[in-house]
mmCIF file of C-alpha atoms and ligand atoms in Angstrom:
data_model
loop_
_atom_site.group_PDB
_atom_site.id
_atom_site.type_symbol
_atom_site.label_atom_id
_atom_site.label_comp_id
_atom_site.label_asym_id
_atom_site.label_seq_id
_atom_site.Cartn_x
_atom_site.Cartn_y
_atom_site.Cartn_z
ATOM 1 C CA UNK A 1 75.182 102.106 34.908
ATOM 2 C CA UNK A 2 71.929 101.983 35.994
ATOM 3 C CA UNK A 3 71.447 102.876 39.678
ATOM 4 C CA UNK A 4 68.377 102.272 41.506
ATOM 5 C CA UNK A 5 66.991 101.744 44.959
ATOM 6 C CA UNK A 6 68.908 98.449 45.196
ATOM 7 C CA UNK A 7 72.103 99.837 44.881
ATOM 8 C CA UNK A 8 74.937 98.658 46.961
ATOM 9 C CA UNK A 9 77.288 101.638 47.385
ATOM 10 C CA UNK A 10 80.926 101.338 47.826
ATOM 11 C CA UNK A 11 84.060 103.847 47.440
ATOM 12 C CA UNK A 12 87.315 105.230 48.402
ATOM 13 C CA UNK A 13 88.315 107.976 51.241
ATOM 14 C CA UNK A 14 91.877 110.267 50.723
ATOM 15 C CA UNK A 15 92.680 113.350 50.409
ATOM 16 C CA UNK A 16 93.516 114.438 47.896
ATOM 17 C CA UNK A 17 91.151 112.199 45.980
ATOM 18 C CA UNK A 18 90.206 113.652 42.552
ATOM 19 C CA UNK A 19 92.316 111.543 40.596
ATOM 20 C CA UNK A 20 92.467 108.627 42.050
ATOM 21 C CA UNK A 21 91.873 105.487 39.926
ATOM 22 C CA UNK A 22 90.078 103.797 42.305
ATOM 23 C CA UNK A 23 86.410 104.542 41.125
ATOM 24 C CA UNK A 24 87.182 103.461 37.086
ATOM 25 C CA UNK A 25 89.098 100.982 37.961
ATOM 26 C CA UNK A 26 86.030 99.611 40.422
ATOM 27 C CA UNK A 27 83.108 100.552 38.501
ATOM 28 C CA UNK A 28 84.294 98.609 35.068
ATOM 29 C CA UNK A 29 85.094 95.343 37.596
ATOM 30 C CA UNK A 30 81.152 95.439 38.900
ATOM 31 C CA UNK A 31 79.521 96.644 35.218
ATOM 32 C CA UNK A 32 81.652 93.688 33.786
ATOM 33 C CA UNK A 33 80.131 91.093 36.403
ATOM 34 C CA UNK A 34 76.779 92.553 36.425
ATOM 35 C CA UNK A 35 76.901 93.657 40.129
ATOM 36 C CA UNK A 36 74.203 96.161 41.166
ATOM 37 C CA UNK A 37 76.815 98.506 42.855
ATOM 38 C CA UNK A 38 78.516 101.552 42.590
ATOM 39 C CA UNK A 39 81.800 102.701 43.405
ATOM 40 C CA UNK A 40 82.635 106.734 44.508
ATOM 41 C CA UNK A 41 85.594 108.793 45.709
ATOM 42 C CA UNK A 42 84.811 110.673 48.844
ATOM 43 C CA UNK A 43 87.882 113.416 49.721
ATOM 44 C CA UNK A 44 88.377 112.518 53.361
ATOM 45 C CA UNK A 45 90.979 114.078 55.512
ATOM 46 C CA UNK A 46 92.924 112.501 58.264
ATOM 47 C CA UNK A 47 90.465 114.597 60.506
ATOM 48 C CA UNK A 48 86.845 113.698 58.890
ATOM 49 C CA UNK A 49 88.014 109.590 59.324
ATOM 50 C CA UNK A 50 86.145 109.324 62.454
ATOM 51 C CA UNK A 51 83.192 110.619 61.399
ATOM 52 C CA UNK A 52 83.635 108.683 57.303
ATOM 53 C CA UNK A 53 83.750 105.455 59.385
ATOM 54 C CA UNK A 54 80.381 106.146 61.364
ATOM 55 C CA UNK A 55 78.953 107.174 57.857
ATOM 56 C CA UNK A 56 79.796 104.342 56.370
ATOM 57 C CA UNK A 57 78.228 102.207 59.133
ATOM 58 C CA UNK A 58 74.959 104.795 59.233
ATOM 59 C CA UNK A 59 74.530 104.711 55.451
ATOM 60 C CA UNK A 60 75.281 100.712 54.836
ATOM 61 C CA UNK A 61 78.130 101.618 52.545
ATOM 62 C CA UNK A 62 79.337 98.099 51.831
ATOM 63 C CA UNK A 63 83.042 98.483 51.200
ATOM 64 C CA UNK A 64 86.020 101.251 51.103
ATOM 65 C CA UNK A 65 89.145 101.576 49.603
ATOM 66 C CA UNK A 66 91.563 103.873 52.271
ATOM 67 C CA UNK A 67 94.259 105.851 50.550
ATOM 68 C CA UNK A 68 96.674 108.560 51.892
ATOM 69 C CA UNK A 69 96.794 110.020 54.675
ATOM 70 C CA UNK A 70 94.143 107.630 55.786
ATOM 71 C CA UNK A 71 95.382 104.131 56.209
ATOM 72 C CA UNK A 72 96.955 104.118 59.750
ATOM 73 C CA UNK A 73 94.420 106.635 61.357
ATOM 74 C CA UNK A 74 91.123 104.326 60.275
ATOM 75 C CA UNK A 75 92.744 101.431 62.338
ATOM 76 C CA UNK A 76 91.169 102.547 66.080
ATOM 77 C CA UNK A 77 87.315 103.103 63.990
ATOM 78 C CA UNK A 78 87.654 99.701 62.711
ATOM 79 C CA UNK A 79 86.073 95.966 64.988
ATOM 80 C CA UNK A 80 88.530 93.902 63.481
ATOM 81 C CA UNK A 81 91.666 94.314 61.425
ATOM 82 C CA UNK A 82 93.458 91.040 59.853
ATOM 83 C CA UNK A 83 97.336 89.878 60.538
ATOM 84 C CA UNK A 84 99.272 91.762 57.655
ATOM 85 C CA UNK A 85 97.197 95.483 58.115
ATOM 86 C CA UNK A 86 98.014 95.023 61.952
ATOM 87 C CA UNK A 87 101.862 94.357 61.442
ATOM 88 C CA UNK A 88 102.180 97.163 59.011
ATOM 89 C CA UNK A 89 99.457 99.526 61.151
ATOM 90 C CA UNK A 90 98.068 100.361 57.490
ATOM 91 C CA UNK A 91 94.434 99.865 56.294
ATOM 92 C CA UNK A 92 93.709 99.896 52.730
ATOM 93 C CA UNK A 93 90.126 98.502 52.487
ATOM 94 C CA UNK A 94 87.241 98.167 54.506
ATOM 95 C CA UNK A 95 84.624 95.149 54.436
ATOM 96 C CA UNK A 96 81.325 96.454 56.099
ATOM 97 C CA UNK A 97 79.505 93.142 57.296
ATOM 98 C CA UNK A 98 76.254 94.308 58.677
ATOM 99 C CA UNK A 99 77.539 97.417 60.580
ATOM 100 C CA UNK A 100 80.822 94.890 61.752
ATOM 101 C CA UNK A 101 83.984 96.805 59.949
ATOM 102 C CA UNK A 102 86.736 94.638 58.895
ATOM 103 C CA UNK A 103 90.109 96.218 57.894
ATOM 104 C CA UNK A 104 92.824 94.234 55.096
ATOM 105 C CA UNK A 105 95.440 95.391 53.859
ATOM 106 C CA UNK A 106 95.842 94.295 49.448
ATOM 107 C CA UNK A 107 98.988 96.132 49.269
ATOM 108 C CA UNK A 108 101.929 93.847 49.394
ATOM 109 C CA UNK A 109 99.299 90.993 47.792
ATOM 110 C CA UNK A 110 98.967 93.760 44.544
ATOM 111 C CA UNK A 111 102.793 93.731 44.646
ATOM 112 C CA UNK A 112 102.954 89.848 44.691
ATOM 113 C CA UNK A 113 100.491 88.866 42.402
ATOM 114 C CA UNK A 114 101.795 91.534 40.094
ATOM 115 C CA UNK A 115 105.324 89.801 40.004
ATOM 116 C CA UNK A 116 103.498 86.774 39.691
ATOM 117 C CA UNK A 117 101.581 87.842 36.795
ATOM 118 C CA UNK A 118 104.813 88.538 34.855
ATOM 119 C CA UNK A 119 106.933 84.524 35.986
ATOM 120 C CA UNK A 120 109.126 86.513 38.402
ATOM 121 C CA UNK A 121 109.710 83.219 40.431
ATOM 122 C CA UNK A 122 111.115 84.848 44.089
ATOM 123 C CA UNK A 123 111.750 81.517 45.440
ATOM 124 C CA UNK A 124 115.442 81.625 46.654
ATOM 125 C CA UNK A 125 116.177 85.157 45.508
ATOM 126 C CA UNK A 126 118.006 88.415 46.692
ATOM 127 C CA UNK A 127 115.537 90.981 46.654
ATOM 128 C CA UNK A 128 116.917 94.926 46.881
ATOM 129 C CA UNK A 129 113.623 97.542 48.021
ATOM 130 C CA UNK A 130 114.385 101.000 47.947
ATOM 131 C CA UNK A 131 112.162 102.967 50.613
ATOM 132 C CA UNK A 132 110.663 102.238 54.051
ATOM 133 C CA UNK A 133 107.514 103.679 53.450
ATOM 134 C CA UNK A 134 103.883 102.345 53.723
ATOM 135 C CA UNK A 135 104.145 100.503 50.588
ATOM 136 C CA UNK A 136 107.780 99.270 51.390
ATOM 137 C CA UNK A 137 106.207 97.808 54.558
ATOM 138 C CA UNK A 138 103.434 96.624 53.088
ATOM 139 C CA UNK A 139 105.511 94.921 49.861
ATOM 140 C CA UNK A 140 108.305 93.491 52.009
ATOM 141 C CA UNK A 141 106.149 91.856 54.708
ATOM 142 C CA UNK A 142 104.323 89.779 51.679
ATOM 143 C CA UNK A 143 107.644 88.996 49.640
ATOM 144 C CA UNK A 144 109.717 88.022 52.594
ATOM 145 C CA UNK A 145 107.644 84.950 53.144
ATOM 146 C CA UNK A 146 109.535 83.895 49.545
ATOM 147 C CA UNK A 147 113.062 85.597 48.929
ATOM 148 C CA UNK A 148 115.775 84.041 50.377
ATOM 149 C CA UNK A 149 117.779 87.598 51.385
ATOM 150 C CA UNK A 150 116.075 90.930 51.585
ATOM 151 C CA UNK A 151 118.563 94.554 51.218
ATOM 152 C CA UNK A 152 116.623 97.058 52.341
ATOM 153 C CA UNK A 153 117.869 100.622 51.657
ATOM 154 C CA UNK A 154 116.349 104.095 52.996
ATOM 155 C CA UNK A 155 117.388 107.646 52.199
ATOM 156 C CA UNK A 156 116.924 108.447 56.212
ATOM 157 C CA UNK A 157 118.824 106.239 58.052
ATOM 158 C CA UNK A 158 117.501 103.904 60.933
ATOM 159 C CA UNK A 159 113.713 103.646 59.561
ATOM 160 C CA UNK A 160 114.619 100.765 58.150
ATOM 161 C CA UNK A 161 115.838 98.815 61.567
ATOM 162 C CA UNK A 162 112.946 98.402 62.922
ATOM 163 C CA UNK A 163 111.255 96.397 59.817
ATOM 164 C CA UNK A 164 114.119 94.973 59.184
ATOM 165 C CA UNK A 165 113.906 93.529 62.712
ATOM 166 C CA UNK A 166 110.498 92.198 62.541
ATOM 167 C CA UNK A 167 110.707 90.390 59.384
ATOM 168 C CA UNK A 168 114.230 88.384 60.532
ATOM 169 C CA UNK A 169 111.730 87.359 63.721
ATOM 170 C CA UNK A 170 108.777 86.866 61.770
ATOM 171 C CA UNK A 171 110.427 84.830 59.081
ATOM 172 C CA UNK A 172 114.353 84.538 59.642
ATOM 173 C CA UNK A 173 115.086 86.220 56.783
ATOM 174 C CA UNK A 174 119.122 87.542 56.159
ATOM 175 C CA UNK A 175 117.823 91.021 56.527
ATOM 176 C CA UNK A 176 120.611 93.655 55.247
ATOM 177 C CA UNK A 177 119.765 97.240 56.011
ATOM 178 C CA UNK A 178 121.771 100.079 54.806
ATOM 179 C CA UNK A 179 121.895 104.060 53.844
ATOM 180 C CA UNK A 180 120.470 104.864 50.408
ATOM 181 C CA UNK A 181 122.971 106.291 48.065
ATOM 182 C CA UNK A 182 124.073 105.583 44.415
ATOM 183 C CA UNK A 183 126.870 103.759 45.682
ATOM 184 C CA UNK A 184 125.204 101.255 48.018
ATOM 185 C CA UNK A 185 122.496 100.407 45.767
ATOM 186 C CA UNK A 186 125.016 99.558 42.546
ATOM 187 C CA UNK A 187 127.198 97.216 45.410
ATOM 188 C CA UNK A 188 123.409 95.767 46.746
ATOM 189 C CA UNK A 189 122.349 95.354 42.842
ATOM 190 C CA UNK A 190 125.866 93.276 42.395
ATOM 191 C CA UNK A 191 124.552 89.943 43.226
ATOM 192 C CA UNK A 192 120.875 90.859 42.893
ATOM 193 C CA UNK A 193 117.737 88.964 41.747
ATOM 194 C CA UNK A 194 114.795 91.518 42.020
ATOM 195 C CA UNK A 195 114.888 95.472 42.265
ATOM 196 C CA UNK A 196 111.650 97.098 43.537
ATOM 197 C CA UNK A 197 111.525 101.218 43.472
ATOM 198 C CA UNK A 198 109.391 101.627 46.800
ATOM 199 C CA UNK A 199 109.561 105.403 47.282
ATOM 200 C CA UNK A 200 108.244 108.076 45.226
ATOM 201 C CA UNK A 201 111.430 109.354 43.435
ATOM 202 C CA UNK A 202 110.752 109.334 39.524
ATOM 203 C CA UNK A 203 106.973 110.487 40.016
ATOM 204 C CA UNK A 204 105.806 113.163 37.784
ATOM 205 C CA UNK A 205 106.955 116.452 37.758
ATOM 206 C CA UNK A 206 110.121 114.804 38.586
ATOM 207 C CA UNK A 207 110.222 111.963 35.731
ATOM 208 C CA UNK A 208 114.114 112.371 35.249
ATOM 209 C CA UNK A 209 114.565 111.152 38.291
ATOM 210 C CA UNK A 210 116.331 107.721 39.466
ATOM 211 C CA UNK A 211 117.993 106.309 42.258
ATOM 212 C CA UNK A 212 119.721 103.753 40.329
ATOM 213 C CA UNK A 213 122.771 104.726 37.833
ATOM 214 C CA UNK A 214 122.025 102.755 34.728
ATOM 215 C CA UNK A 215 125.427 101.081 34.576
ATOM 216 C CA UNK A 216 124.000 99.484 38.079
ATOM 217 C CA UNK A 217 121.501 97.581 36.307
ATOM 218 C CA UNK A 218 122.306 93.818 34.798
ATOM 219 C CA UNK A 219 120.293 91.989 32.206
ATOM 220 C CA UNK A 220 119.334 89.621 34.763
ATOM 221 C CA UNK A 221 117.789 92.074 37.316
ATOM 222 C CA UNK A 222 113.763 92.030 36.972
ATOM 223 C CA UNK A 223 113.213 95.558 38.289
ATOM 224 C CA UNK A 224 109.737 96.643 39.579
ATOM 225 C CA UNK A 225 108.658 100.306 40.168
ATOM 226 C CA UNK A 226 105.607 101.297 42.109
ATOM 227 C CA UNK A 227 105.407 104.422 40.673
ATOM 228 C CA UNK A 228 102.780 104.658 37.601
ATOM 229 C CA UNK A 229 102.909 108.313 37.119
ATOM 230 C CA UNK A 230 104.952 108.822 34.103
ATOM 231 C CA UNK A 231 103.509 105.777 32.933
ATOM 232 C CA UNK A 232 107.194 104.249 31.971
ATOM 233 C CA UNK A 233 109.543 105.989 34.722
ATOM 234 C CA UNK A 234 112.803 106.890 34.235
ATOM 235 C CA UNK A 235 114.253 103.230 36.762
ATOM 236 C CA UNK A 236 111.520 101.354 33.686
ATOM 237 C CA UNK A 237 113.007 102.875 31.069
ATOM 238 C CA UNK A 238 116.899 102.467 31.566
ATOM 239 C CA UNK A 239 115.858 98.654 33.128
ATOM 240 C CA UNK A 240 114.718 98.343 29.861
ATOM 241 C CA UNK A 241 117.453 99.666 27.816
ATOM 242 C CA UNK A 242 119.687 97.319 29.977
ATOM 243 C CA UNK A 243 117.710 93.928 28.662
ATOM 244 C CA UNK A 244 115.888 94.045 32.254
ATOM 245 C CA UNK A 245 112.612 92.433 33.059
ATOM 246 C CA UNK A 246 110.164 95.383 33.442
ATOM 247 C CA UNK A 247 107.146 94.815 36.180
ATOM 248 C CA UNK A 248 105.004 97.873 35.552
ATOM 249 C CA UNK A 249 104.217 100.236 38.604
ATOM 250 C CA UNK A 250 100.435 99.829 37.829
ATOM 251 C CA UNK A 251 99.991 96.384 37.933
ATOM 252 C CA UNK A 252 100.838 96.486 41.586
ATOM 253 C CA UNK A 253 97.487 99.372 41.822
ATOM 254 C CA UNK A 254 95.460 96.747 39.561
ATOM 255 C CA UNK A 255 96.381 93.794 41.493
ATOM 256 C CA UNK A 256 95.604 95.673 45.035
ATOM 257 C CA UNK A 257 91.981 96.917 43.491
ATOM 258 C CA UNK A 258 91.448 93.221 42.609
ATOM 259 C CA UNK A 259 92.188 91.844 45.837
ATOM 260 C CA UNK A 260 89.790 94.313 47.589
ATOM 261 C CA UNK A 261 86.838 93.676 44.802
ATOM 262 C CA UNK A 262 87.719 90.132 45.727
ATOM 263 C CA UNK A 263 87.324 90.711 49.791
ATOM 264 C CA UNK A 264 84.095 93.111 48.885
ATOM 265 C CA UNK A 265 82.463 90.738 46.603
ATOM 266 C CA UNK A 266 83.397 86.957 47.034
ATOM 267 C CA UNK A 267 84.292 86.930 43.282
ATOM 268 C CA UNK A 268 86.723 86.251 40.904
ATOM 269 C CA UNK A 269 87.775 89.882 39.954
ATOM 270 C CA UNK A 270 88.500 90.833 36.398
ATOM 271 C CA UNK A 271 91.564 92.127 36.031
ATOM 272 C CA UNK A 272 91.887 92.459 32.348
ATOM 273 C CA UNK A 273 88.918 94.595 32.130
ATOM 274 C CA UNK A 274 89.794 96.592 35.084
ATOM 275 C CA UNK A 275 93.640 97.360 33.998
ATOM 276 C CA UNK A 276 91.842 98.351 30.352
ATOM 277 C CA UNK A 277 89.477 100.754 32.251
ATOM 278 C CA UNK A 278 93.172 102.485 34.425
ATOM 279 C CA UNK A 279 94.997 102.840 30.797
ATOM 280 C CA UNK A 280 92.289 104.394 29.238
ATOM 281 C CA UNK A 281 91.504 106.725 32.460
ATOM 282 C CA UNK A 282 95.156 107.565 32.172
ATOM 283 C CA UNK A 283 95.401 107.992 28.584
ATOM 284 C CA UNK A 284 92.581 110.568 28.517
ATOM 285 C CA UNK A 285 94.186 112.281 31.548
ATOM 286 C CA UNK A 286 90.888 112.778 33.703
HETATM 287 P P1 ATR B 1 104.260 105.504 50.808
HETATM 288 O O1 ATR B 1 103.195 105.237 51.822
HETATM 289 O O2 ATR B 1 103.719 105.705 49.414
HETATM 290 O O3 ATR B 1 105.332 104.476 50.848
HETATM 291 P P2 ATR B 1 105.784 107.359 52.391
HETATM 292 O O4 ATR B 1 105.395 106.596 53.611
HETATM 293 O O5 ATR B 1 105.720 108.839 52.413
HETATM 294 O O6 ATR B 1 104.894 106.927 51.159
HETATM 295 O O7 ATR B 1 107.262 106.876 51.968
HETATM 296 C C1 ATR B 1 107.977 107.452 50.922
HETATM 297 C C2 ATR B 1 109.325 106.745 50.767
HETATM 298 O O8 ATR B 1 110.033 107.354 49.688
HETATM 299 C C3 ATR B 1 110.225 106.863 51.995
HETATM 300 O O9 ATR B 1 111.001 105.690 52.101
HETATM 301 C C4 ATR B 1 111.116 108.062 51.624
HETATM 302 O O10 ATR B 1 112.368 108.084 52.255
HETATM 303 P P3 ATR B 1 112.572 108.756 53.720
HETATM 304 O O11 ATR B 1 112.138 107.724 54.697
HETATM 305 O O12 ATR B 1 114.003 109.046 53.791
HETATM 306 O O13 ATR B 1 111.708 109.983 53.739
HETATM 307 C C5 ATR B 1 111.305 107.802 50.142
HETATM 308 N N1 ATR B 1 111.715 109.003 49.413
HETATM 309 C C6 ATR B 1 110.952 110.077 49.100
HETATM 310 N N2 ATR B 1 111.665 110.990 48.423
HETATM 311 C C7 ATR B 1 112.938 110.480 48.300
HETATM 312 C C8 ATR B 1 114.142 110.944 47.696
HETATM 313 N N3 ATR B 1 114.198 112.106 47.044
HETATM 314 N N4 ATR B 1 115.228 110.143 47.770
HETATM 315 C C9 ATR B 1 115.184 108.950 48.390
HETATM 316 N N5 ATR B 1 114.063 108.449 48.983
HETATM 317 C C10 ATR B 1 112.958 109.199 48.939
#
């Protein structure tokens, strides 16, 4: 990398930040297509966003990536945010165009193009998403366009309603929403097409952890878990033992980088060389 007095600089804000993927991932996609810029992590709290945001307009940073806590409380900084980061009230990255800051949301398009990627066809299908998170949101307001039903199935009861409300108006959608537990995910995973693990259960330190009983899962089921971190959870693994399509949790993080590089740069981002640059990042466990 050779930075000079051209260089363009870009980044990501969270907290915490150290291990984040983000600048790897980022920095391989612009060395690969010979892009003069540079890609940093910057620990921001919710507190220091104001203040980021005014940064990045003082100091002509061209892009950011927003990660936790971050993504809602940028939204007020920003002069324009697009249709999908204004439904789900989450930005994930930040297009500085001459001091005018534009907020997207590459998300739920990281979860679709990741499916994509791997001939999961969703036209017509009963999809089943476990969580009502930020990355639920963000997942289900992209696939719902496609699926034919959507089950939708929180631990806390009633966070789902709302969402589930939304997308039936936004895209009349059958639109089941129910209380997570083992029981109504194996009668939801009955006549199911697609299975996506939206929360954070099965994240290291807790890697024996599933909310799906293996007996729950068909052959048939393509199953898709966000989480990355073991890098085959334990959902991946038993989906796998079934005879389950597998969608790995990090293609979702690969796709999501490649849609912002794609926003940032106007270019066709490349995603082989970025996903080589995450497993080796992860392999070496920086
Ligand atoms: P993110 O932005 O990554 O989606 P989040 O907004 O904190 O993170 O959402 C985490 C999701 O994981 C929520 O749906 C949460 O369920 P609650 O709404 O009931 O909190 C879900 N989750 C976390 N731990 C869980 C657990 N042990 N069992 C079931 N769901 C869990």
């Amino acid at each position: 990398m050779n930075v000079s007095g051209k260089t363009a600089v870009y980044g990501v804000i969270g907290d915490p930040i150290a291990h984040s993927l983000s600048p790897t991932m980022q920095n391989a996609a612009f060395h690969e297509l010979k892009l003069d810029n540079v890609f940093l992590a910057f620990k921001v709290p919710t507190t220091g966003v104001e203040n980021a945001l005014r940064g990045m307009r003082g100091l002509s940073i061209q892009g950011l990536n927003v990660t936790m806590p971050n993504k809602a409380a940028v939204i007020p900084f920003l002069d324009e945010v697009d249709e999908t980061a204004k439904f789900l009230g989450s930005v994930n990255t930040i297009l500085n165009e001459n001091g005018n800051l534009r907020g997207f949301s590459t998300d739920g398009a990281g979860a679709h193009h990741a499916l994509e990627e791997n001939d999961v066809d969703l036209k017509g299908k009963k999809l089943v998403l476990l969580g009502a998170g930020g990355a639920a949101k963000a997942i289900v307001f992209i696939l719902a366009k496609e699926v034919n039903e959507l089950v939708l199935l929180n631990r806390t009861a009633g966070k789902t309603d709302a969402l589930a409300e939304s997308i039936n108006l936004k895209f009349h959608k059958k639109v089941t929403v129910k209380t997570l537990s083992s029981s109504t995910v194996q009668e939801s995973l009955q006549d199911a097409d697609i299975l996506i693990n939206a929360t954070n259960v099965g994240m290291n330190p807790h890697s024996n952890e599933s909310l799906v009983k293996p007996a729950s899962i068909k052959p048939s089921l393509v199953v898709m878990d966000i989480v990355y971190n073991p890098r085959e959870t334990k959902l991946a693994k038993d989906a796998k033992d079934a005879g389950a399509k597998v969608v790995d949790g990090l293609e979702m993080l690969i796709y999501q980088g490649a849609a912002s590089f794609e926003i940032w740069t106007g270019k066709a981002a490349p995603v082989e060389v970025m996903r080589q640059a995450v497993l080796k990042q992860l392999e070496c466990g920086r």
